[in-house]
Tab-separated table of C-alpha atoms and ligand atoms in Angstrom:
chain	number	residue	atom	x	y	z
A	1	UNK	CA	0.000	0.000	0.000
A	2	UNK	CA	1.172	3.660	-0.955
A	3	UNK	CA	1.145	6.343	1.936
A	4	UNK	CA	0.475	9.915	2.221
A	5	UNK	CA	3.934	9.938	3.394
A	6	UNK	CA	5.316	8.334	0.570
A	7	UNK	CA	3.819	10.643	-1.511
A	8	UNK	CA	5.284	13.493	0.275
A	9	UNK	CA	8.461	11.482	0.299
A	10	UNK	CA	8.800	11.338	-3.688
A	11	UNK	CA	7.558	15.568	-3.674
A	12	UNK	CA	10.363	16.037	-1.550
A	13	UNK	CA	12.994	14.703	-3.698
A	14	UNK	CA	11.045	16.065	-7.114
A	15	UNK	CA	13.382	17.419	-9.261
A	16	UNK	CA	10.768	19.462	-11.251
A	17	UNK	CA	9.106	20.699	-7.993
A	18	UNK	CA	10.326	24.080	-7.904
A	19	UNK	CA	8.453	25.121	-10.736
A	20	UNK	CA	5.059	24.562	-9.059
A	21	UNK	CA	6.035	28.354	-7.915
A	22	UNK	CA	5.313	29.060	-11.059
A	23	UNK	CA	1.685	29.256	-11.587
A	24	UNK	CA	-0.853	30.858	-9.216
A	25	UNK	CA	-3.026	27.491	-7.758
A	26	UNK	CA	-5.512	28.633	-4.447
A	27	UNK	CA	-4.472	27.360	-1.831
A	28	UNK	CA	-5.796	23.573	-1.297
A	29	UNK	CA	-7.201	23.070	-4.902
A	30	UNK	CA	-6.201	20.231	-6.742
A	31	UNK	CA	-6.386	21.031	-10.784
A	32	UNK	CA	-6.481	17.557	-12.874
A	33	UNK	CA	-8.018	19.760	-15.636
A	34	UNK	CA	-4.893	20.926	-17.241
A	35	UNK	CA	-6.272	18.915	-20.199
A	36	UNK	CA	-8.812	21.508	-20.431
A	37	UNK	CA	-7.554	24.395	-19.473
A	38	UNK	CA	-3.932	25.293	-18.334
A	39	UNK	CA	-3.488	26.768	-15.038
A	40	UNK	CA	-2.035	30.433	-15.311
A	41	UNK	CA	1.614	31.276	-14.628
A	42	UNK	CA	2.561	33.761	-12.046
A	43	UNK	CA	3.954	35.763	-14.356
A	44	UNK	CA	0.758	36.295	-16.946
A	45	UNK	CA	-0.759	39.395	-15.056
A	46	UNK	CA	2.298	41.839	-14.879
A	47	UNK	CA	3.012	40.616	-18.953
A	48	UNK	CA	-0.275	41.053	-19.919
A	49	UNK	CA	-1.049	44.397	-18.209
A	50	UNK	CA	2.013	45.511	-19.628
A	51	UNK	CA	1.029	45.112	-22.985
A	52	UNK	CA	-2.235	46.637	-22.347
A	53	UNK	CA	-0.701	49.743	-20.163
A	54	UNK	CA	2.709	50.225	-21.808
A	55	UNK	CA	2.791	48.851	-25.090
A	56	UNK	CA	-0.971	49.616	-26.443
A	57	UNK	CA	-1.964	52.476	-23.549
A	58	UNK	CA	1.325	54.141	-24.622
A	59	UNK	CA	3.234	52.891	-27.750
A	60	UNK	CA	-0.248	52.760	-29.713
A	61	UNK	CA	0.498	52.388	-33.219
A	62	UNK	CA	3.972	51.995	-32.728
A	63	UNK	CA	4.290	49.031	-30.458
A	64	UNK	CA	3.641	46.683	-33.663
A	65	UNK	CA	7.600	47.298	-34.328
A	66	UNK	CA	8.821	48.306	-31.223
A	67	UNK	CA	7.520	45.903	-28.619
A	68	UNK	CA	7.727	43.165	-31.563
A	69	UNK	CA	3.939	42.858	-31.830
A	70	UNK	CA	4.224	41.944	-35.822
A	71	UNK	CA	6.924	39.284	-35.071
A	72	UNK	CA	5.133	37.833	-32.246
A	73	UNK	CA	3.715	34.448	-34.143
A	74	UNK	CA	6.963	33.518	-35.101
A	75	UNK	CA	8.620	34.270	-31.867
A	76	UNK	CA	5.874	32.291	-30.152
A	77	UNK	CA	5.961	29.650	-32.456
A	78	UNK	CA	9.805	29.241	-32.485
A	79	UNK	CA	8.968	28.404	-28.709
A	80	UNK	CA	6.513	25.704	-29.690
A	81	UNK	CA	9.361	24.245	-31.971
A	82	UNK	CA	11.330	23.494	-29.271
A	83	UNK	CA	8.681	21.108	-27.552
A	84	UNK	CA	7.343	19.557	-30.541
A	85	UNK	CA	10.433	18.780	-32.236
A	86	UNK	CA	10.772	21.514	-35.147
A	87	UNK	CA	13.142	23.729	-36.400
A	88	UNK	CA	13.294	27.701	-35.578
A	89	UNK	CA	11.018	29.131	-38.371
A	90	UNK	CA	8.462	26.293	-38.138
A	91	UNK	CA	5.671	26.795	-36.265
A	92	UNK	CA	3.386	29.936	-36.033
A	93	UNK	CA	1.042	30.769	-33.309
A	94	UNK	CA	-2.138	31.605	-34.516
A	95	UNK	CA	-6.287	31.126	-34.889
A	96	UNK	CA	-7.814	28.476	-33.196
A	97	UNK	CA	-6.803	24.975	-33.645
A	98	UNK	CA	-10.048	24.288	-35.850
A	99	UNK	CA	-9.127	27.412	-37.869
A	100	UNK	CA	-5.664	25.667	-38.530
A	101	UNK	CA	-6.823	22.266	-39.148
A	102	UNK	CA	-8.560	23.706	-42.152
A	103	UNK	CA	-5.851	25.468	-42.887
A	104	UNK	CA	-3.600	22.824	-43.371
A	105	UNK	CA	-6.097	19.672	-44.168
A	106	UNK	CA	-6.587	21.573	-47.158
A	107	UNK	CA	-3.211	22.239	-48.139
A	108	UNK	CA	-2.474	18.399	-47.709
A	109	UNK	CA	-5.481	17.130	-49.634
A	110	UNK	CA	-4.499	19.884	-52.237
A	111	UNK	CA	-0.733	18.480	-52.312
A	112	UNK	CA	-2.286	14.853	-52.553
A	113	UNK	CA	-4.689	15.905	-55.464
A	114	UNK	CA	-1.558	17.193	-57.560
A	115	UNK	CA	0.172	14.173	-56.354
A	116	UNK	CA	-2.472	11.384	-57.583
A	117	UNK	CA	-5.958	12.852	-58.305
A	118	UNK	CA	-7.391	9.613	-57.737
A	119	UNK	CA	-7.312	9.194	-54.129
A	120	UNK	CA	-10.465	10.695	-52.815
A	121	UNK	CA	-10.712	9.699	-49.018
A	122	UNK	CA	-9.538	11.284	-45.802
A	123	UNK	CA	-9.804	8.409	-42.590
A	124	UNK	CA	-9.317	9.752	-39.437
A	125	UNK	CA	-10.329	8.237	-35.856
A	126	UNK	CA	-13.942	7.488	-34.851
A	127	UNK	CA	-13.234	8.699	-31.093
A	128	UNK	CA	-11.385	11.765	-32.542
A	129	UNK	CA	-12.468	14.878	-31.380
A	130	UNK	CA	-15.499	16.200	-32.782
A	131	UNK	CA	-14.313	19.411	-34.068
A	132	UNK	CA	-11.179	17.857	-36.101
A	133	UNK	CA	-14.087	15.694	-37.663
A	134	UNK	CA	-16.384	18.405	-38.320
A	135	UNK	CA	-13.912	20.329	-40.100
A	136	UNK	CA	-13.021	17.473	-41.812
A	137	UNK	CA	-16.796	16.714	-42.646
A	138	UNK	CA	-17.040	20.524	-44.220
A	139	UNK	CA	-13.517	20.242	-46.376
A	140	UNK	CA	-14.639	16.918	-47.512
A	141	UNK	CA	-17.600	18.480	-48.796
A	142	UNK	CA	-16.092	21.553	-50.352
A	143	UNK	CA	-13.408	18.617	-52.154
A	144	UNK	CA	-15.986	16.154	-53.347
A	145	UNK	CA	-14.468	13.714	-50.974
A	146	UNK	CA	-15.159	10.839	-48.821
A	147	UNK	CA	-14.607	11.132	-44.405
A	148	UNK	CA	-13.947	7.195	-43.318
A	149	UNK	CA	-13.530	7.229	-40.043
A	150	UNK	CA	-12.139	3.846	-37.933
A	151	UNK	CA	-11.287	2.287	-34.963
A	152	UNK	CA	-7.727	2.567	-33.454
A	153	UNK	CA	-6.850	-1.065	-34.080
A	154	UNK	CA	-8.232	-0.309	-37.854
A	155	UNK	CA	-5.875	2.333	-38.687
A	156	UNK	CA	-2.928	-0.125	-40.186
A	157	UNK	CA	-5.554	-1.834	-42.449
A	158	UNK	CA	-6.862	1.235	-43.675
A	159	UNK	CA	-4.161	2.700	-45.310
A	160	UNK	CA	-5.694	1.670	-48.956
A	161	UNK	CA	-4.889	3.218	-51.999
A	162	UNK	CA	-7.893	5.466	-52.476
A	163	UNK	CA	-6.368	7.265	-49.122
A	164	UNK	CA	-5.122	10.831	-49.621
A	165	UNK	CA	-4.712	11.891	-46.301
A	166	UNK	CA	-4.701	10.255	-42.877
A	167	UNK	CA	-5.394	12.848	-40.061
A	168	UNK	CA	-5.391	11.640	-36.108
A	169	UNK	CA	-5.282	13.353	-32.824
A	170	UNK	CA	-1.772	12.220	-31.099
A	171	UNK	CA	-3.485	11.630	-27.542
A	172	UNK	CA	-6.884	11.035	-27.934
A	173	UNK	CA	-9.009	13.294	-25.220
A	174	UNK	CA	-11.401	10.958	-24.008
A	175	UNK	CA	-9.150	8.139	-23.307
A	176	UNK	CA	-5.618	9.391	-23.212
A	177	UNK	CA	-4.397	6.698	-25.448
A	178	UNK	CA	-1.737	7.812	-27.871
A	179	UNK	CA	-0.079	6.999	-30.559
A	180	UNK	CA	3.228	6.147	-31.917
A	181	UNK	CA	3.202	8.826	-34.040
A	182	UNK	CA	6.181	7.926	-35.723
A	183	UNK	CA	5.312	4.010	-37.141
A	184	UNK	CA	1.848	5.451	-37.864
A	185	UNK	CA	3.276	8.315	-40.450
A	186	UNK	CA	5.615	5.624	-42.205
A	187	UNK	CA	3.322	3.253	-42.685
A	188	UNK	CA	0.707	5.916	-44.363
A	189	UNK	CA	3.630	7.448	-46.579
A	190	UNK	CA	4.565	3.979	-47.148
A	191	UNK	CA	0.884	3.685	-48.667
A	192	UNK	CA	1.295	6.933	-50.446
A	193	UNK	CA	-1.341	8.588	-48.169
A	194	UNK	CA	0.250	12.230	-46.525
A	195	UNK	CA	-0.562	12.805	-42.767
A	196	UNK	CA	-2.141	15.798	-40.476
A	197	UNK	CA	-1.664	14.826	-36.760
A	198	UNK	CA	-3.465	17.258	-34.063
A	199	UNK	CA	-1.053	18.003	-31.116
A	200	UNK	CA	-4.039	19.599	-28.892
A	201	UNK	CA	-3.261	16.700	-25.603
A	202	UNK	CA	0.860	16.323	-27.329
A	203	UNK	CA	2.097	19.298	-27.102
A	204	UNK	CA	3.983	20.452	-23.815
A	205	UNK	CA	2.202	16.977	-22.296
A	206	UNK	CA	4.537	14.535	-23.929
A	207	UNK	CA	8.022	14.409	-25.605
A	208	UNK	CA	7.012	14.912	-29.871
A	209	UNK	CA	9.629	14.997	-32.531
A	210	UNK	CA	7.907	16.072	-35.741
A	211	UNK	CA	10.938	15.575	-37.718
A	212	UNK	CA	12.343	12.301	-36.239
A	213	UNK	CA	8.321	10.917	-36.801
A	214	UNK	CA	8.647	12.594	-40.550
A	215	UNK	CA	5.087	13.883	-39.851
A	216	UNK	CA	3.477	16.167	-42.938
A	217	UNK	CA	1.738	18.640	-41.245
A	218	UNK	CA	0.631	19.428	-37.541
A	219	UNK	CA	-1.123	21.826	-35.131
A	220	UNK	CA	-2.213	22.021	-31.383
A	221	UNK	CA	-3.692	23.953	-28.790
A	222	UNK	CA	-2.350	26.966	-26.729
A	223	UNK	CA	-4.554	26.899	-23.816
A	224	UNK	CA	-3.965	22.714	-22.896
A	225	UNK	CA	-0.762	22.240	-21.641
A	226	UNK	CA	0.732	25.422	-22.848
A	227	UNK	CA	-1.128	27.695	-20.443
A	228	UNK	CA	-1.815	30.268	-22.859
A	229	UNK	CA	-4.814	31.343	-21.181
A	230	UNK	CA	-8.736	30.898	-22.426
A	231	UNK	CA	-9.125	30.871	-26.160
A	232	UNK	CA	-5.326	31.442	-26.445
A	233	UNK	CA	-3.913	30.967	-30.146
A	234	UNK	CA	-2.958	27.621	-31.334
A	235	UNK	CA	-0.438	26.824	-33.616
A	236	UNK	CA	0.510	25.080	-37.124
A	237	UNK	CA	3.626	23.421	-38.422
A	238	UNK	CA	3.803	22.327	-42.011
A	239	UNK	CA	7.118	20.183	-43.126
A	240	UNK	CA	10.021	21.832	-44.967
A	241	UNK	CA	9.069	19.820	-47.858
A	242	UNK	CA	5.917	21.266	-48.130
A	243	UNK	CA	5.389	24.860	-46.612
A	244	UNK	CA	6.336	26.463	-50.115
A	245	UNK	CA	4.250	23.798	-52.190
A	246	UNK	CA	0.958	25.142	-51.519
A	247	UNK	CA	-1.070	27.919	-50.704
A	248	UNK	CA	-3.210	27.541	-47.887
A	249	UNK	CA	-7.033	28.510	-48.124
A	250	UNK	CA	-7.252	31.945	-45.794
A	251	UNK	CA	-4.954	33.565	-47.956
A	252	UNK	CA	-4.953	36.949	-46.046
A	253	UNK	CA	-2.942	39.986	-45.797
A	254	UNK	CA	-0.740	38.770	-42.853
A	255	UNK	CA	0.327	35.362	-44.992
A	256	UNK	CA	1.296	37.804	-47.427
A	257	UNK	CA	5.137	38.268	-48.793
A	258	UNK	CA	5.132	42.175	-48.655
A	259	UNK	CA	1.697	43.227	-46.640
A	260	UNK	CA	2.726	46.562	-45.692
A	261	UNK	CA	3.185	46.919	-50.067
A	262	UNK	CA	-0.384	46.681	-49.721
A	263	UNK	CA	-0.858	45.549	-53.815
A	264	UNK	CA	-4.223	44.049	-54.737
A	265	UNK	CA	-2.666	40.793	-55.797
A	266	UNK	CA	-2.058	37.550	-53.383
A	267	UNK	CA	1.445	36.700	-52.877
A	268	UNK	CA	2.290	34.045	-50.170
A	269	UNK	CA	4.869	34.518	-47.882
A	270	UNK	CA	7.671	31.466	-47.568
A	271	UNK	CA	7.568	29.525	-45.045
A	272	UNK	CA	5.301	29.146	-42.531
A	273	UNK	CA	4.623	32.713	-42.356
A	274	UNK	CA	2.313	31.848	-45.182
A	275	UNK	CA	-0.025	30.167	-42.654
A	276	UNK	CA	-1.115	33.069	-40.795
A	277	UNK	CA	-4.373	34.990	-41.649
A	278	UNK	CA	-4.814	38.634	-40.902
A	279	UNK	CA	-4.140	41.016	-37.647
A	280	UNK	CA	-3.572	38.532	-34.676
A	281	UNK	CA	-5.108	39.007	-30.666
A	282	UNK	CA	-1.780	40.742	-29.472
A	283	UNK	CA	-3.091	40.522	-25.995
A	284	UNK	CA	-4.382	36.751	-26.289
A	285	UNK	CA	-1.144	36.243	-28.003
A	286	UNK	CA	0.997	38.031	-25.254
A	287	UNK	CA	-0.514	35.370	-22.541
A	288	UNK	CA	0.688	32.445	-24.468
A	289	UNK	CA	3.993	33.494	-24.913
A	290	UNK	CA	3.868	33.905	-20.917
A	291	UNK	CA	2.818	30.482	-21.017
A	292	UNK	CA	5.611	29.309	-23.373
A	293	UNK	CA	8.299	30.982	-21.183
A	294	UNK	CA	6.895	29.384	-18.201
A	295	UNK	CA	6.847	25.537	-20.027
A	296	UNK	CA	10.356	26.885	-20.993
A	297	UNK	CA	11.658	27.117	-17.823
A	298	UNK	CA	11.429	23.309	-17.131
A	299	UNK	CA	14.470	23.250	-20.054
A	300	UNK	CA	17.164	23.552	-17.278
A	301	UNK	CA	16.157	20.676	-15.536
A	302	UNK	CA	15.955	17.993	-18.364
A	303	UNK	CA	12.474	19.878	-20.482
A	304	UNK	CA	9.965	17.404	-21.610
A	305	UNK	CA	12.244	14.017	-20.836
A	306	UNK	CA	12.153	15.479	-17.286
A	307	UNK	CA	8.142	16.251	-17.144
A	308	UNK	CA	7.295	13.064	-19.389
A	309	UNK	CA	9.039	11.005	-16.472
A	310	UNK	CA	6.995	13.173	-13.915
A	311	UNK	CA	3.847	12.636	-15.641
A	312	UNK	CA	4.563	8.819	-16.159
A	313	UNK	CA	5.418	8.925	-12.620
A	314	UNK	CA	1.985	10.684	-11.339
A	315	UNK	CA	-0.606	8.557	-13.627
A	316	UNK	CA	0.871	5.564	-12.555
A	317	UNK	CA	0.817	6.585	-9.266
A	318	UNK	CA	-3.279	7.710	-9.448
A	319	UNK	CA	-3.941	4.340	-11.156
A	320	UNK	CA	-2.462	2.505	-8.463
A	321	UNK	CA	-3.949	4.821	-5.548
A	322	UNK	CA	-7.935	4.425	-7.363
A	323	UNK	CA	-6.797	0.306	-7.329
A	324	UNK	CA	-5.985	0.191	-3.704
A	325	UNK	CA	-8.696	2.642	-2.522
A	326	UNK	CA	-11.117	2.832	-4.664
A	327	UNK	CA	-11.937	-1.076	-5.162
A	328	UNK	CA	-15.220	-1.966	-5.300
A	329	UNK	CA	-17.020	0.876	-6.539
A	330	UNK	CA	-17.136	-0.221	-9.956
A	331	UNK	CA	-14.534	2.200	-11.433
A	332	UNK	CA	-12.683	0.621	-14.543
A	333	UNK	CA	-9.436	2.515	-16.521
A	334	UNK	CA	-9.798	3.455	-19.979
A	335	UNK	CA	-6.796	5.047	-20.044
A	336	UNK	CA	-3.742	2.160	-21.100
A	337	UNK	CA	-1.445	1.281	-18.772
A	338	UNK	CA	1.784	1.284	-21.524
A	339	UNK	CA	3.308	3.909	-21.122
A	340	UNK	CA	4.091	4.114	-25.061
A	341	UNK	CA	0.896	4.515	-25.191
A	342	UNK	CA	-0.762	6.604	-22.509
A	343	UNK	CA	-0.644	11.188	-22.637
A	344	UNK	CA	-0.796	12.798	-19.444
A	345	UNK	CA	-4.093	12.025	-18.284
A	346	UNK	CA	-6.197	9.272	-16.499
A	347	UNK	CA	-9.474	8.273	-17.775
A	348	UNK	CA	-12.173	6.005	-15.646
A	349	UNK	CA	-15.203	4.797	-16.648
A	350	UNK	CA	-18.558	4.195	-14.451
A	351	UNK	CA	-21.715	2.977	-15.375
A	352	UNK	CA	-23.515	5.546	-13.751
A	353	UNK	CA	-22.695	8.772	-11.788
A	354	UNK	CA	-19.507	10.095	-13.843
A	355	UNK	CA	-21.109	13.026	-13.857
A	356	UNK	CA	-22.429	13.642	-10.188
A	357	UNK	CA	-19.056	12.666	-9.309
A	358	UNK	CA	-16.943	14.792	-11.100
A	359	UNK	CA	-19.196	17.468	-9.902
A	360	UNK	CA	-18.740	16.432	-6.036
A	361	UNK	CA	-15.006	16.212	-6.222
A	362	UNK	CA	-15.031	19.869	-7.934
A	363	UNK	CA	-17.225	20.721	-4.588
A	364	UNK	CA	-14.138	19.304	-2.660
A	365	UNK	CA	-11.522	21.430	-4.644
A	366	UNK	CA	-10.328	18.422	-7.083
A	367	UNK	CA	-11.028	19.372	-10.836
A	368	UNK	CA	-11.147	17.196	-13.143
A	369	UNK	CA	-13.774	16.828	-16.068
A	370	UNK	CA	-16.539	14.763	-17.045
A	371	UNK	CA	-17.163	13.102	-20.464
A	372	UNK	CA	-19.961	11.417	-21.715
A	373	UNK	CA	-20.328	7.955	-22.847
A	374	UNK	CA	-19.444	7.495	-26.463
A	375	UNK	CA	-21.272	4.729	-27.784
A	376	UNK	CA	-18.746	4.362	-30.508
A	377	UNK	CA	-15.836	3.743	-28.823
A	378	UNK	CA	-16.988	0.036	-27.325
A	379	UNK	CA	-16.385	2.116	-23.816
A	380	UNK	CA	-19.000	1.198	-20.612
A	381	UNK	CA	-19.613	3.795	-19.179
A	382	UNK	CA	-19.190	7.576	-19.218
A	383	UNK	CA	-15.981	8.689	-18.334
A	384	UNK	CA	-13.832	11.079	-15.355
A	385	UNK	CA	-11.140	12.629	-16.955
A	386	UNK	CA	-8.031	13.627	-14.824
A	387	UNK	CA	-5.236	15.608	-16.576
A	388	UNK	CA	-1.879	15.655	-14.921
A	389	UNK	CA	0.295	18.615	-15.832
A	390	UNK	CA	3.403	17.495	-13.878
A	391	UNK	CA	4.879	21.806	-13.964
A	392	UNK	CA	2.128	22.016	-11.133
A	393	UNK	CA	0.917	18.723	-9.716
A	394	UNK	CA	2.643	17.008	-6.837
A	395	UNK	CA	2.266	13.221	-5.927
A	396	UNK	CA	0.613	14.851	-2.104
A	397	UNK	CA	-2.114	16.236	-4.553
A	398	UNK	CA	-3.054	13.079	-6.258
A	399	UNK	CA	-2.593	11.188	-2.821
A	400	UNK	CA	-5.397	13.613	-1.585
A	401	UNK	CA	-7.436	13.467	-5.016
A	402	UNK	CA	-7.481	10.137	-4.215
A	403	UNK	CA	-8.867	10.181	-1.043
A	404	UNK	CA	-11.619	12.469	-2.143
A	405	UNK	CA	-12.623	10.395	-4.826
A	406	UNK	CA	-12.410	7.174	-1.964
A	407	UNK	CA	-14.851	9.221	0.217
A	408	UNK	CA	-17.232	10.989	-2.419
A	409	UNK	CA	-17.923	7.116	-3.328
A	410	UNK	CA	-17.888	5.821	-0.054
A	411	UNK	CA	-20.329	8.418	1.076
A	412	UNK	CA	-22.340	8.463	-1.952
A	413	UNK	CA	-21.888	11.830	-2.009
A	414	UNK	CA	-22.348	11.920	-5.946
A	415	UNK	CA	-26.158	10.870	-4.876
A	416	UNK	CA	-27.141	14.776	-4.376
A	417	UNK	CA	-29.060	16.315	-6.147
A	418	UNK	CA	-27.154	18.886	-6.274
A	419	UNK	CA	-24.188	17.350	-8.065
A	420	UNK	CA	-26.572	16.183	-10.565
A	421	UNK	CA	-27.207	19.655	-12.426
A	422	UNK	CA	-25.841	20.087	-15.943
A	423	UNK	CA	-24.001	22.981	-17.020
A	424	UNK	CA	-23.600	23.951	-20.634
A	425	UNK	CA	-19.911	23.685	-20.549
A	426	UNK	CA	-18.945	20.068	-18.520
B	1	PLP	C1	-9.035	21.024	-27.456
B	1	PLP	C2	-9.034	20.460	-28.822
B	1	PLP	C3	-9.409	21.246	-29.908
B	1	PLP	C4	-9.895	22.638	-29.673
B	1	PLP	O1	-10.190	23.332	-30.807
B	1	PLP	P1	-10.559	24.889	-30.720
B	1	PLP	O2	-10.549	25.341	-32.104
B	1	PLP	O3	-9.538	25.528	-29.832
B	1	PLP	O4	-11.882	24.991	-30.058
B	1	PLP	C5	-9.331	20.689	-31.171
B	1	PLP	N1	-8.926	19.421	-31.352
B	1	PLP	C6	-8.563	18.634	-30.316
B	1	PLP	C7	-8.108	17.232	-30.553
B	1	PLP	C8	-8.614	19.129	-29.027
B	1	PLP	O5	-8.289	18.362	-27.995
């Protein structure tokens, strides 16, 4: 049996633990929704009312060159490179992470048109998250193409020659099962087929080499496990080998080669610069790269091999805390127990009560999230969802998320009526 004070035992000698300091948490609460939505660094309010106070109360017009407003989504995104494994020049920060998925969906399926107009079929994941698929639905659509979606264990078998592109989610939010990113992509160029893989539950969660996996395209979220703040600009990287090969759809003034020349013709910019739209959220955008720094800081003391062994660490120790104490009460993991293929957060499943449960541990301080059952994914059940961002969770706290979950089911808490109210937003 694991202790409280073995969990206090393996905080104390936490190399990573010093950067808990980092982030304002209240006092007591345990946040397992980092999944959702990042906690927010220490440092956010100062940078952010700088920009407002200084750079736009002050500079005005100015600030775009001289506090580096203009360069700011390649700054950002030259951050992002260095957790997803890109090169400076990369990645931009920008839009939402739908907004990008179009953007770059289409440019594949337009690269695999030129390539072999024959192929007519995008297959993605069943379970994937709905809004990858429902941009996916609308391009296919536009295209005259086909959406297939499959099963996880279907994936290998569907690489078939009428395949153009294959997109997936890395870490798949419901379950926390990922990928390995990496055999996936070779067997799909293998096939001929070009690949889109969402980094939304990757990025700043696990270690991800884009370049080592030979991935085609990518983009993920800012306000996950970047702590970029609510609504907080994603981000897009396109390969090398195809940034300049295509035009991508939202071909506005900021993707532009010269858009202070302000000429009525459409000339991309190279690179990735090509994927941004028009005028960006400077203050939105401001956050995240407060959020990046703060990620950043873990670099000294071993960066994403150091939190991946944290995080590995923590979920392992949660699964083996809801075993001992939580028996009986008809919880079952979703989430795998390989570590090759598990993200950063725990899912169980319950018949009944997910819900009410989720909602009674929130009453106790200990977020986490609730999804509903999804028929399609063969799961029992609908589903508590614990993220573990390792900058900012200790073993203590999932020791004592534990033990709320032990009581709230022991008690029957979840039983109130209270804690059976729906929200719009679960
Ligand atoms: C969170 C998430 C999104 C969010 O998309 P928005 O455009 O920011 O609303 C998209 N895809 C996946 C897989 C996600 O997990």
């Amino acid at each position: 049996m694991t202790t409280l004070h073995d969990c206090r035992a393996l905080d104390a000698q936490d190399p990573l633990r010093s950067l808990r300091s980092l982030f304002t948490i209240d006092q007591g609460l345990i946040y397992l929704d980092g999944n959702s939505l990042g906690v927010m660094p220490a440092a956010t309010p100062a940078r952010v009312a700088k920009a407002v106070t200084e750079e736009w109360g002050q500079g005005l017009i100015r600030s775009w060159n001289s506090a580096g407003w203009f360069t700011l989504p390649q700054r950002a995104g030259d951050k992002i490179a260095r957790i997803v494994g890109a090169q400076p020049e990369e990645v931009v920060a920008t839009d939402s992470t739908s907004v990008n998925l179009y953007k770059v969906l289409h440019a594949a399926l337009a690269i695999a048109a030129a390539r072999d107009g024959s192929r007519k079929v995008v297959v993605s994941e069943r379970t994937n998250f709905p809004t990858d698929l429902y941009i996916a639905q609308g391009l296919c659509k536009e295209r005259g193409l086909t959406l297939r979606l499959v099963d996880a264990d279907e994936i290998s078998s569907a690489l078939q020659s009428d395949v153009a592109v294959l997109m997936l989610t890395h870490v798949n939010y419901r379950t926390g099962a990922m990928h390995d990113m990496k055999a996936i992509t070779s067997a799909a160029h293998a096939a001929g087929i070009l690949t889109v893989w969402d980094l939304a539950h990757s990025a700043g969660a696990v270690p991800v080499d884009l370049h080592e996996a030979d991935a085609d395209f990518a983009i993920g979220c800012g306000y996950k496990y970047l702590n970029g703040g609510p609504g907080a600009p994603a981000f897009a990287w396109v390969h090398p080998r195809h940034v300049d090969s295509f035009e991508q759809p939202l071909s506005g003034w900021w993707g532009h080669a010269a858009p202070f020349e302000f000429t009525p013709g459409y000339r991309p910019a190279s690179g990735i610069s090509r994927y941004l739209c028009g005028t960006q959220p400077i203050l939105s955008m401001t956050a995240l790269d407060c959020g990046l720094d703060t990620l950043l800081a873990a670099e000294p003391m071993g960066g994403m091999a150091a939190l991946r062994t944290k995080s590995l660490a923590l979920t392992d120790l949660f699964i083996k805390l809801v075993e001992e104490r939580c028996a009986g009460h008809g919880l079952s993991l979703v989430t795998p127990r390989d570590h090759a293929h598990r993200g950063s957060q725990v899912c169980i499943s319950r018949e009944d009560g997910a819900f009410a449960i989720v909602q009674a541990l929130i009453a106790r301080g200990v977020i986490g999230d609730y999804r509903a059952a999804d028929t399609a994914s063969g799961i029992k059940g609908d589903i508590l969802r614990f993220g573990f961002t390792p900058l900012y969770i200790g073993y203590e706290d999932t020791w004592h998320a534990v033990e709320h979950l032990r009581q709230v089911l022991v008690e029957r808490e979840w039983e109130r009526p209270e804690f059976n109210q729906r929200n719009a937003v679960t």
